[in-house]
Amino acid sequence: MAFLCSTLQAQLNDPSLLVNRAYINGEWVEADNGATLEVINPADGQCIATIPNLGAEETRRAIAAADASWATWKAKPAAERAGYLERWYQAMLDNVDDLALIMTSEQGKPYAEAQGEIRYGASFVKWFAEEARRSYGETIPCPSNDRRLLTLKQPVGVCAAITPWNFPNAMITRKCAPALAAGCPIIVKPADLTPLSALALAVLAERVGIPAGVFSVVTGQPAAIGQELTGNGTVRKITFTGSTAVGRLLMEESAAHIKRMSLELGGNAPFIVFDDADLEQAVAGVMLSKFRNAGQTCVCANRILVQEGIYDRFAARLVEEVRKLKVGHGMEPGVTIGPLINAAAVSKVKRHIEDALSQGATLLTGAIPDGDSLYVTPTVLGGCHTEMQLAQEETFGPVAPLLRFSTEEQALAIANATPFGLGAYYFTQNMSRSWRVGEALEFGMVGLNTGIISMDVAPFGGIKQSGLGREGSKYGLDEYLEVKALHIGGL
Ligand code: NAD
């Protein structure tokens, strides 16, 4: 039986934004066999909705609808496609509070952070509405006068986006806005834990008139839907944000059709504090980078490397700030750390803390999670080293491990000794070091004296096992465009 939480509905200014059906070819649909999945509020364990548990068959229909819509969508002038995006952007801004409430209810993040994510997510729609008009080709000088050579940029074709639960809105808009701007229809498979934010975006897409088939949302079984999206030759591109393990699987599944791939995968961000850092700036930076979304971000500071001369002062100030964080239900005023997404997330955090303590780390503040609650006390661990699990894989929770180092060379060697290469941060006031370290860090994004490295105008993405491609910025549009060389001879 399909279910929607009436209490949540009653809290919304516009209850029609909360839907429990998937959106295919401009229609709101159930699973063919009526199967559903529950959406659980991590703050209290209550079911807030059931959503259709779709499989391969329904996904195939979404792909066929996208394909049917492609010719008309790509033929529209870029300015017209931009118009749809502008209206979608405005619709998101007009509904920030409702979209944020839906997000907090399914994901747990504090309401103010959810509002921030809606604005951040909408910023990509605005940015790519503007970029839609700028997919310029080139003329290339030829070796002889009787020829001309031009490049055209043309849409890739039907795209499919598979997105994670940690940013239920922005990870969708960062993919769909450039796809739509470029002239590609797109099908979204949102995380099964946070589908309601995706469906609310579909309500707004429908409301602003984005044509049927151009934007669809399929909810349900990840593997069945994923295999159809990767195995169906009509889908020309897969764009994925999530774990490296699933990214690798999707790449393997897409190999038969040699699909284009954008992969935004996991990270293991170093956060380096040199002796010559501005202490307050570094503490503020790590608070933002480490504790936003309860530490459940891919660019989260995961290994905090602190030079020996500043180590004690930095540790003391960090502990002071961490103790000010307020853990609780995301809708409670003043809460800065919500629950983790599920029990598996808590047990990973617990395993990391226990492993570190067993290898000699010191609990400077915080606690070992008790395992029954999704609420985790923000924790700082001193005396950590590179052999600990928390230094080797992303913890994805509010745990800050401090690793002491003595020289710049040593810090760089530790920072780069990871198969991941997404975000990295360093704090120094020394100009030569600023250049040296910025160039030597093997990561797709590097923050110098800042804990924030994601915004619409900047290229976002990783190297090594953190992925392929870039989102946001002018580069984000290229991911959805093919370059065609047009040779003109006989002149
Ligand atoms: P996940 O890989 O478990 O899931 C991501 C998406 O893949 C979800 O929609 C899920 O339902 C789907 N999925 C899972 N198994 C699948 C399968 N067999 N076939 C098709 N789809 C499948 O990741 P998550 O737990 O949702 O997200 C956390 C991870 O995402 C972390 O590793 C984090 O670092 C990463 N992440 C990366 C970025 C980035 O931009 N690089 C941003 C956010 C999160």
GROMACS .gro file of C-alpha atoms in nm, residues 16 55 65 89 131 141 178 188 192 214 222 234 250 260 311 326 352 365 401 404 413 418 441 447 450 465 480:
model
   27
   16SER     CA    1   0.204   1.865  -0.358
   55GLY     CA    2   1.297  -0.258  -1.201
   65ALA     CA    3   1.070   0.804  -2.360
   89TYR     CA    4   1.591   2.743  -1.086
  131GLU     CA    5   2.633   2.822  -2.007
  141PRO     CA    6   4.376   2.677  -3.926
  178PRO     CA    7   2.436   2.060  -1.779
  188VAL     CA    8   1.776   1.005  -1.267
  192ASP     CA    9   1.696   0.463  -0.254
  214VAL     CA   10   1.335   1.489  -2.111
  222PRO     CA   11   1.967  -0.010  -0.757
  234THR     CA   12   2.028   0.380  -2.615
  250LEU     CA   13   2.905   0.068  -1.342
  260ARG     CA   14   3.080   0.791  -2.181
  311TYR     CA   15   5.000   2.071   1.698
  326LYS     CA   16   2.501   2.049   1.897
  352HIS     CA   17   3.732   0.336   1.292
  365THR     CA   18   3.682   1.477   2.296
  401PRO     CA   19   4.184   1.230   1.351
  404ARG     CA   20   5.153   1.486   1.371
  413ALA     CA   21   5.433   1.210   0.115
  418THR     CA   22   4.639   0.718  -0.115
  441LEU     CA   23   4.919   1.769  -0.399
  447GLY     CA   24   4.188   2.447  -0.092
  450THR     CA   25   3.985   2.757   0.301
  465GLN     CA   26   4.023   0.626  -0.794
  480TYR     CA   27   2.748   1.621  -2.211
   0.00000   0.00000   0.00000
